[in-house]
């Protein structure tokens, strides 16, 4: 049958097969997310607030520094887990500004494509790397709280209890994918 199809028809057929495969994977991943209690409406609310957060500084340096400073405030020993933890002054600030955007870009990729297999594998590997560096399960809660407090400080009254719940669920989707590799 395919032998009689023209090149254009074969190309369309292959595109449709890829589309259907990706759709099945996405549907399964969305089902997993929904089973965790993270609804489509919550996901859309998180994405909308993420857009506002990103607009503050598209490089993510400002937001990243705020989150990490909050982590270090909530759990001072966490600083020892970072190569720049003992740096002082400008050297510390430069290292922090260089490091933190990577974290936020990873979060962004996952928020934008929560069903992507690459993200799942990347996050699992990242979780393994974090474990090798001394990160334990309890540290994920500190990061969650630091993100929430930072978002509360940035968005003020716009950060409703419903949006907080959505962010906590979204964060835990990311954290749980990382814990797979831990």
Coordinates of C-alpha atoms in Angstrom, one line a residue, residues 11-174:
X11 CA 5.4 12.4 4.4
X12 CA 1.9 13.2 5.6
X13 CA 1.4 9.7 6.9
X14 CA 4.7 9.9 8.9
X15 CA 3.8 13.3 10.2
X16 CA 0.4 11.9 11.4
X17 CA 2.1 8.9 13.0
X18 CA 4.4 11.2 14.9
X19 CA 1.6 13.5 15.9
X20 CA -0.6 10.6 17.2
X21 CA 2.4 9.1 19.1
X22 CA 3.1 12.4 20.8
X23 CA -0.6 12.9 21.5
X24 CA -0.8 9.5 23.3
X25 CA 2.3 10.4 25.3
X26 CA 0.9 13.8 26.2
X27 CA -2.5 12.4 27.2
X28 CA -0.8 9.8 29.5
X29 CA 1.3 12.5 31.1
X30 CA -1.6 14.8 31.5
X31 CA -3.5 12.0 33.1
X32 CA -0.6 11.5 35.5
X33 CA -0.6 15.2 36.3
X34 CA -4.4 15.2 36.8
X35 CA -4.1 12.2 39.1
X36 CA -1.8 14.3 41.2
X37 CA -4.6 16.9 41.5
X38 CA -3.1 19.4 39.0
X39 CA -6.0 20.5 36.7
X40 CA -5.8 22.2 33.3
X41 CA -7.1 25.4 34.9
X42 CA -4.4 25.4 37.5
X43 CA -1.8 24.8 34.9
X44 CA -3.1 27.7 32.9
X45 CA -3.0 29.9 36.0
X46 CA 0.6 28.9 36.7
X47 CA 1.6 29.6 33.1
X48 CA -0.1 33.1 33.2
X49 CA 1.7 34.0 36.5
X50 CA 5.0 32.6 35.1
X51 CA 4.6 34.9 32.1
X52 CA 4.3 37.9 34.5
X53 CA 7.2 36.6 36.5
X54 CA 9.4 36.3 33.5
X55 CA 8.5 39.7 32.3
X56 CA 10.1 41.2 35.4
X57 CA 13.5 40.0 34.1
X58 CA 13.7 37.8 31.0
X59 CA 17.2 36.6 32.0
X60 CA 15.8 35.2 35.2
X61 CA 18.7 36.6 37.2
X62 CA 16.5 38.7 39.5
X63 CA 13.9 36.1 40.2
X64 CA 16.5 33.3 40.6
X65 CA 18.5 35.4 43.1
X66 CA 15.4 36.1 45.1
X67 CA 14.4 32.4 45.2
X68 CA 17.9 31.2 46.2
X69 CA 18.4 33.9 48.8
X70 CA 15.1 32.8 50.3
X71 CA 16.3 29.1 50.3
X72 CA 19.5 30.2 52.1
X73 CA 17.4 32.2 54.6
X74 CA 15.1 29.3 55.3
X75 CA 17.9 26.8 55.4
X76 CA 21.4 28.4 55.9
X77 CA 23.3 25.1 55.7
X78 CA 21.9 24.7 52.1
X79 CA 24.5 27.3 51.0
X80 CA 27.2 24.6 51.7
X81 CA 25.7 22.5 48.9
X82 CA 26.8 25.1 46.3
X83 CA 30.3 25.8 44.9
X84 CA 29.7 29.5 45.5
X85 CA 28.3 29.1 49.0
X86 CA 31.4 30.5 50.7
X87 CA 32.0 33.3 48.2
X88 CA 31.7 36.9 49.5
X89 CA 30.6 40.2 48.0
X90 CA 30.7 40.6 44.3
X91 CA 32.1 37.2 43.6
X92 CA 29.1 35.7 45.4
X93 CA 26.6 37.9 43.6
X94 CA 28.1 37.1 40.2
X95 CA 28.2 33.4 40.8
X96 CA 24.6 33.5 42.0
X97 CA 23.5 35.5 39.0
X98 CA 25.3 33.0 36.7
X99 CA 23.9 29.9 38.4
X100 CA 20.2 30.7 39.2
X101 CA 18.9 31.4 35.6
X102 CA 19.6 27.7 34.7
X103 CA 17.3 26.6 37.5
X104 CA 14.5 28.8 36.3
X105 CA 14.9 27.9 32.7
X106 CA 14.6 24.2 33.6
X107 CA 11.4 25.0 35.6
X108 CA 10.1 27.0 32.6
X109 CA 10.8 24.2 30.1
X110 CA 8.9 21.8 32.4
X111 CA 6.0 24.2 32.9
X112 CA 5.7 24.8 29.2
X113 CA 6.0 21.1 28.3
X114 CA 4.9 19.1 31.3
X115 CA 4.4 16.0 29.2
X116 CA 7.7 16.0 27.3
X117 CA 9.7 12.8 27.6
X118 CA 13.0 14.7 27.4
X119 CA 12.0 16.8 30.4
X120 CA 11.2 13.7 32.3
X121 CA 14.6 12.2 31.6
X122 CA 16.4 15.4 32.2
X123 CA 14.6 16.0 35.5
X124 CA 15.3 12.4 36.6
X125 CA 19.0 12.8 35.8
X126 CA 19.0 16.1 37.5
X127 CA 17.5 14.5 40.6
X128 CA 20.3 11.9 40.6
X129 CA 22.9 14.7 40.3
X130 CA 21.3 16.6 43.2
X131 CA 21.4 13.4 45.3
X132 CA 25.1 13.0 44.6
X133 CA 25.7 16.6 45.7
X134 CA 24.0 15.8 49.1
X135 CA 20.4 16.9 48.4
X136 CA 17.9 14.9 50.4
X137 CA 14.1 14.7 50.1
X138 CA 13.5 17.3 52.8
X139 CA 15.4 19.9 50.7
X140 CA 12.7 19.8 48.1
X141 CA 10.2 21.2 50.6
X142 CA 12.6 24.1 51.4
X143 CA 12.8 25.0 47.7
X144 CA 9.0 24.7 47.4
X145 CA 8.5 27.1 50.3
X146 CA 11.2 29.5 49.0
X147 CA 9.4 29.7 45.6
X148 CA 6.0 30.2 47.2
X149 CA 7.3 33.0 49.5
X150 CA 9.1 34.7 46.6
X151 CA 6.0 34.5 44.5
X152 CA 3.9 35.9 47.4
X153 CA 6.4 38.8 47.7
X154 CA 6.4 39.5 44.0
X155 CA 2.7 39.2 43.3
X156 CA 1.3 40.4 46.6
X157 CA -2.5 40.3 46.5
X158 CA -2.6 38.7 43.0
X159 CA -1.1 35.6 44.6
X160 CA -4.3 34.1 45.8
X161 CA -4.6 30.9 47.9
X162 CA -5.9 29.1 44.7
X163 CA -2.8 30.3 42.8
X164 CA -0.6 29.2 45.6
X165 CA -2.2 25.7 45.6
X166 CA -1.6 25.5 41.8
X167 CA 2.0 26.5 42.2
X168 CA 2.6 23.9 44.9
X169 CA 1.1 21.2 42.7
X170 CA 3.1 22.4 39.7
X171 CA 6.3 22.4 41.8
X172 CA 5.6 18.9 43.1
X173 CA 5.2 17.7 39.5
X174 CA 8.7 18.9 38.8

